[in-house]
GROMACS .gro file of C-alpha atoms in nm:
model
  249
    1UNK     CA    1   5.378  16.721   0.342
    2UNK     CA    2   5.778  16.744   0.515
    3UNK     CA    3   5.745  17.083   0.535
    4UNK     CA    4   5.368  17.028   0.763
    5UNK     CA    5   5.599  16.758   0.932
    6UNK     CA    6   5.866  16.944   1.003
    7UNK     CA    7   5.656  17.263   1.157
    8UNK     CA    8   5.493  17.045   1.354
    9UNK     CA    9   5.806  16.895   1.474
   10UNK     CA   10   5.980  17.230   1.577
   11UNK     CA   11   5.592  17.336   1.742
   12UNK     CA   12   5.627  17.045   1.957
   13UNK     CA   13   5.977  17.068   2.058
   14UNK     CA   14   5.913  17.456   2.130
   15UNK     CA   15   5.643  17.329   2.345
   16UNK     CA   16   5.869  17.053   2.562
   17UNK     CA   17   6.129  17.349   2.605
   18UNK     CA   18   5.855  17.617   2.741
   19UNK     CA   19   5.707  17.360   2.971
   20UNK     CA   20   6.077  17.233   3.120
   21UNK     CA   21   6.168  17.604   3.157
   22UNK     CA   22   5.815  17.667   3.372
   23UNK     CA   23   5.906  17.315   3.551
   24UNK     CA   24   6.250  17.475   3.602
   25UNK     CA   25   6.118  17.801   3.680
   26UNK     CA   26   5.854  17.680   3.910
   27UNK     CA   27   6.111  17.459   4.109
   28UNK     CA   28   6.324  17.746   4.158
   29UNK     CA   29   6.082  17.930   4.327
   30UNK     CA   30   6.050  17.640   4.573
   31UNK     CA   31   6.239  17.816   4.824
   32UNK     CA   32   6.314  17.485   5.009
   33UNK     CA   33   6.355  17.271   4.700
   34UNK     CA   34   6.623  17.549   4.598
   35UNK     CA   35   6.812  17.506   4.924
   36UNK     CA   36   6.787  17.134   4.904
   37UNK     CA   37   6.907  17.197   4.520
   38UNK     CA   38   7.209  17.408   4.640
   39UNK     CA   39   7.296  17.162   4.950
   40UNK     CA   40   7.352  16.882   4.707
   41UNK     CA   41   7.589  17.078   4.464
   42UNK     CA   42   7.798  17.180   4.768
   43UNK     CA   43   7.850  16.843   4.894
   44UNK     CA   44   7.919  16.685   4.484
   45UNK     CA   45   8.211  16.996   4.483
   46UNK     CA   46   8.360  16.921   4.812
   47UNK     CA   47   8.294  16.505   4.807
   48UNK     CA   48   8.493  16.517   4.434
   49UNK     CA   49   8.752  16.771   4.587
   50UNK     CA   50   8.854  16.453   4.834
   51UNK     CA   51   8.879  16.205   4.569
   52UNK     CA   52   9.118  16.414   4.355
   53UNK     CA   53   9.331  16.564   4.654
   54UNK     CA   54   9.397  16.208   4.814
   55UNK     CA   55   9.562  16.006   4.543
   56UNK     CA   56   9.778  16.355   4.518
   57UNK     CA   57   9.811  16.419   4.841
   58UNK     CA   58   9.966  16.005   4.850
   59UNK     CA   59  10.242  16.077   4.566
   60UNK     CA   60  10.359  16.395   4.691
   61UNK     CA   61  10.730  16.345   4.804
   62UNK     CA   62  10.724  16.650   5.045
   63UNK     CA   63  10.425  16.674   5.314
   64UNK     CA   64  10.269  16.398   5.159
   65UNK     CA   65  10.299  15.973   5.191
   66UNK     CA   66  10.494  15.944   4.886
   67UNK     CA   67  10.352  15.603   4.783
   68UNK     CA   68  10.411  15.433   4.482
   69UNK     CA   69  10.030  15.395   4.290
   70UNK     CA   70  10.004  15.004   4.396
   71UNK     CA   71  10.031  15.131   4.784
   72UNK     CA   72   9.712  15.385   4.685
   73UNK     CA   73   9.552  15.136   4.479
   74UNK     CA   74   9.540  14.900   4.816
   75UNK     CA   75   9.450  15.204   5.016
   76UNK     CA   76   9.155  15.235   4.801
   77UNK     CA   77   9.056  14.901   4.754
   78UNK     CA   78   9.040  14.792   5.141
   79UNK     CA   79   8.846  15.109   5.201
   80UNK     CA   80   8.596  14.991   4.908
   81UNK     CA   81   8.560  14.656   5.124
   82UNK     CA   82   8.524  14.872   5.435
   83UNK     CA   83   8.229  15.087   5.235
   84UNK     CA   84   8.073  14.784   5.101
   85UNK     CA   85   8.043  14.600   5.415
   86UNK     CA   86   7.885  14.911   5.612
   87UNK     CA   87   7.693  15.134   5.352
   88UNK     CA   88   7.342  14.960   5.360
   89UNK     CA   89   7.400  14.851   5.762
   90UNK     CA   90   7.436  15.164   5.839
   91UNK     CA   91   7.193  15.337   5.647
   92UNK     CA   92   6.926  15.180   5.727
   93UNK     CA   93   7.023  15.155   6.121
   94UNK     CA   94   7.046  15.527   6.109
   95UNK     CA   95   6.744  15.646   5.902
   96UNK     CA   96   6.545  15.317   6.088
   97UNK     CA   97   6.615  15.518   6.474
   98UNK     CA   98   6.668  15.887   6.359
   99UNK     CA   99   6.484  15.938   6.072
  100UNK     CA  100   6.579  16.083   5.683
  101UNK     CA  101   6.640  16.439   5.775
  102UNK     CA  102   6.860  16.383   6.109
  103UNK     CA  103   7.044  16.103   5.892
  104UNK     CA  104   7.162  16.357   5.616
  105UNK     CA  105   7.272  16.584   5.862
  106UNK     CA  106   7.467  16.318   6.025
  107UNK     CA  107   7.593  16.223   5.691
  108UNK     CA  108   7.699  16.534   5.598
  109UNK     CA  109   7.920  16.574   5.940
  110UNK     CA  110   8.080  16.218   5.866
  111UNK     CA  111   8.134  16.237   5.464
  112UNK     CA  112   8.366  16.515   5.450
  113UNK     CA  113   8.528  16.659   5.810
  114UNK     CA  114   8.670  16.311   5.935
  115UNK     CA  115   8.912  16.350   5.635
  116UNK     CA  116   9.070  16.617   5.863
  117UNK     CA  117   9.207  16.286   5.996
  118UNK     CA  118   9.368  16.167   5.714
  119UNK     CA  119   9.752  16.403   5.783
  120UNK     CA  120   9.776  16.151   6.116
  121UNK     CA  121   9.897  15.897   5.852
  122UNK     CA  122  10.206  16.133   5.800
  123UNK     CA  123  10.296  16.054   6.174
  124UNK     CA  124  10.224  15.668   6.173
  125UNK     CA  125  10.411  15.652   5.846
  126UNK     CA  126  10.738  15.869   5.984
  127UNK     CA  127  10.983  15.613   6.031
  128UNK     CA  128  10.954  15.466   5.642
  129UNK     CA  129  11.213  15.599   5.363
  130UNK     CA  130  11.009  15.812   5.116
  131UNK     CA  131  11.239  15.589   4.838
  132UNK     CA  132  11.032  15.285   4.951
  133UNK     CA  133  10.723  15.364   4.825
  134UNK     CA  134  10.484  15.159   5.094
  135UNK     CA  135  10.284  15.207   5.377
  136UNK     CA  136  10.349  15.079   5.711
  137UNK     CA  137  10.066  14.847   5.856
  138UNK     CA  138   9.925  15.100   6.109
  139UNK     CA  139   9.901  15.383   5.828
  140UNK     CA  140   9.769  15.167   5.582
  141UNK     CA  141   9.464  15.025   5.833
  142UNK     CA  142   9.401  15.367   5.957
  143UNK     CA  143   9.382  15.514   5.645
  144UNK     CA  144   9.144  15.251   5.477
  145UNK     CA  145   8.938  15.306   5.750
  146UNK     CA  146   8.901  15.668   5.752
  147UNK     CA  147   8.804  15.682   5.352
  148UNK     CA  148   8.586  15.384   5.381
  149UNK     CA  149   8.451  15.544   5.670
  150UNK     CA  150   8.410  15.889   5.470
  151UNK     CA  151   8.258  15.706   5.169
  152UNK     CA  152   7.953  15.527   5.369
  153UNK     CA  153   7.840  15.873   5.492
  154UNK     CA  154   7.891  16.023   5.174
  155UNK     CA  155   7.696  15.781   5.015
  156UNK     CA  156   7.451  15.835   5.330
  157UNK     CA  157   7.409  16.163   5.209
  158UNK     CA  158   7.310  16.169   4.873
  159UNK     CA  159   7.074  15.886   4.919
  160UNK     CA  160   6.904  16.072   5.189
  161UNK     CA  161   6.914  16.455   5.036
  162UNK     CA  162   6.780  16.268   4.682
  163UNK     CA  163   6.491  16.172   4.874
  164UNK     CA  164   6.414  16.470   5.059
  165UNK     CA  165   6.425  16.695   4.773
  166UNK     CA  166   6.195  16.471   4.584
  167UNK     CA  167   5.950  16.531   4.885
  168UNK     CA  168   5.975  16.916   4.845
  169UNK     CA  169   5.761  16.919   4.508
  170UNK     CA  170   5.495  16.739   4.372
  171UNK     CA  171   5.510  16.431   4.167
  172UNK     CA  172   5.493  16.627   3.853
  173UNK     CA  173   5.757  16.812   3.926
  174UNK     CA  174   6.028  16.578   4.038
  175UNK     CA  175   6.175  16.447   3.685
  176UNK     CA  176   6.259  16.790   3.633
  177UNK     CA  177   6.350  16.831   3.993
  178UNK     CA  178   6.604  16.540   3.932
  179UNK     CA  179   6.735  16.632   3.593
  180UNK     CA  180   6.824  16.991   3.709
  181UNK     CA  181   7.019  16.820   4.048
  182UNK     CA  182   7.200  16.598   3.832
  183UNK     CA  183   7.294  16.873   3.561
  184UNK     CA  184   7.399  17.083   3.848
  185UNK     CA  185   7.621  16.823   4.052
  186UNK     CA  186   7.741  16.763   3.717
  187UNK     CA  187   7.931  17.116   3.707
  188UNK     CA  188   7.994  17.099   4.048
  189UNK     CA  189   8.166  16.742   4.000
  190UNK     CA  190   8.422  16.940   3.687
  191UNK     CA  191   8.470  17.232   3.930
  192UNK     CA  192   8.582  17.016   4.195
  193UNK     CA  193   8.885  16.861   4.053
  194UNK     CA  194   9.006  17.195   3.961
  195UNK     CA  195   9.010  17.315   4.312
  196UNK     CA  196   9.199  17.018   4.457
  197UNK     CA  197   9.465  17.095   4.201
  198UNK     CA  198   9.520  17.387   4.289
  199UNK     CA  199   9.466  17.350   4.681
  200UNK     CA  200   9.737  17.094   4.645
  201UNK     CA  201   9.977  17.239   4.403
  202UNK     CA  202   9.977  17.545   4.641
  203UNK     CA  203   9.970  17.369   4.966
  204UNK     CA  204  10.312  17.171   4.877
  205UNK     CA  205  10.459  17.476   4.666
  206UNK     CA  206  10.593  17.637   4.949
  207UNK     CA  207  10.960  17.696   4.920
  208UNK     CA  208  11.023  17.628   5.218
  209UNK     CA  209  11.048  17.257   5.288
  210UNK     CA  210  10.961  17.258   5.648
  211UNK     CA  211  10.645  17.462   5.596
  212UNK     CA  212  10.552  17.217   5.300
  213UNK     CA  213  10.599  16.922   5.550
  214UNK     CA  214  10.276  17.046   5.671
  215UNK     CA  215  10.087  17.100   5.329
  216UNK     CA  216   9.858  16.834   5.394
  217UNK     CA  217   9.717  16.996   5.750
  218UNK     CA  218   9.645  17.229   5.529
  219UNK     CA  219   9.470  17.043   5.216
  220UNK     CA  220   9.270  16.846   5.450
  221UNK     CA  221   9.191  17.136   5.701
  222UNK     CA  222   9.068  17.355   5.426
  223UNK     CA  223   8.849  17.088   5.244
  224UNK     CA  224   8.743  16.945   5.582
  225UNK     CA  225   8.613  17.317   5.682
  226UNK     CA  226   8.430  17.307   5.323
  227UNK     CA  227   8.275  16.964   5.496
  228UNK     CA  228   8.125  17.124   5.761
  229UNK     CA  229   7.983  17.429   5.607
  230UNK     CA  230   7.758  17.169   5.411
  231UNK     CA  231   7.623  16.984   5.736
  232UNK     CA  232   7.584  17.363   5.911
  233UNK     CA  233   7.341  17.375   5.560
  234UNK     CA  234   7.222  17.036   5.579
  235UNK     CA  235   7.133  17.098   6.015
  236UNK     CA  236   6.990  17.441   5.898
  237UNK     CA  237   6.753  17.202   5.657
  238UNK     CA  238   6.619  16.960   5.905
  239UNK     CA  239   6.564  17.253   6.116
  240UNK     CA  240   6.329  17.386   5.827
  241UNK     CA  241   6.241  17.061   5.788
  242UNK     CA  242   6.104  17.028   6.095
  243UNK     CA  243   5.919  17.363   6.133
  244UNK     CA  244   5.735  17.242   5.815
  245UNK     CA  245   5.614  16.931   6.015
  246UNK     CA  246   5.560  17.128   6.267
  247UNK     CA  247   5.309  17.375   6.107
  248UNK     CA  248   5.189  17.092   5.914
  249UNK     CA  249   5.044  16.939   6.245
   0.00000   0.00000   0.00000
């Protein structure tokens, strides 16, 4: 009958939910799936953080570039041919001599601190009127380079951290493994753009002007600083990493 069907229905789905919150609960307990978990939700905050903050960090008038949106949309698009170019070349040259776990680390260091770089553009770019909109040559190259540069090792990262945690559980496990990474660097990814809001809306809210001028040092220092609190986690997990190995031999 539909109501047998139905009862049977609800006793399955009762039974899928019980055995993805033991899968959930038993990965938790992984104490070095959960750091791996944790490491990866860092880094989808802080890499997000960069993406919002830059195209800001381009309009604003005071401390900032002040480019029109065609300048950033260049910006952007040489640094996606940069990225493209050098993302599988250096992956594989890097995880082929060093191995997965000393590649993520790297990775981490490369992703997110070099974009304490990025303010260096304010100097190169000094002599052009802020009413012009553009990008002198030198900015422009060293700035496509530094984000492309940033988004190889970011991508780096993940691919490497992905496949590491997969490694910390067994093969029954790592669907849920993945699904609860993803639903975590999910909030992490909407939490992210809220921070470089207000990072930047405070940073260049100054009313002084000359302590604005120097809003971005401090956009790019602070997120930067995030940067390298995820590699300190990500060295701190080739470290364990390596015990593990270690014991296992």
């Amino acid at each position: 009958t539909d109501e047998d069907t139905s009862k049977g229905k609800t006793a399955i789905f009762k039974c899928q939910t019980n055995a993805a919150n033991g899968g959930v609960n038993a990965i938790w307990k992984r104490g070095s799936t959960r750091r791996h978990l944790i490491s990866y939700w860092l880094f989808s905050f802080v890499v997000v953080a960069v993406d919002e903050a830059f195209p800001l960090y381009c309009i604003s008038r005071v401390g900032g570039l002040s480019l029109s949106e065609a300048s950033i949309g260049k910006i952007l698009s040489a640094a996606g041919v940069i990225f493209v170019l050098g993302q599988y070349i250096t992956f594989a040259a890097l995880v082929d001599r060093l191995g997965l776990q000393r590649a993520q680390s790297i990775g981490a260091l490369l992703g997110v601190p070099t974009t304490i770089l990025i303010p260096i553009a304010n100097l190169l770019n000094s002599n052009v009127s802020q009413e012009e909109g553009e990008l002198r040559w030198s900015s422009f190259i060293f700035l496509a380079i530094v984000i492309g540069t940033a988004k190889i090792f970011t991508c780096l990262y993940f691919a490497a951290i992905t496949i590491t945690t997969n490694r910390t559980v067994p093969a029954s496990l790592r669907a849920t493994t993945n699904g609860l990474s993803t639903t975590g660097g999910s909030v992490a990814k909407g939490l992210g753009p809220i921070f470089a809001g207000v990072l930047v809306t405070i940073s260049f809210s100054v009313s002084n002007e000359n302590i604005a001028r120097y809003g971005s040092v401090f956009i790019w220092c602070t997120i930067s600083m995030l940067g390298l609190l995820v590699y300190q986690d990500a060295r701190s997990l080739e470290r364990m990493s390596r015990q593990g190995d270690e014991a296992d031999d």
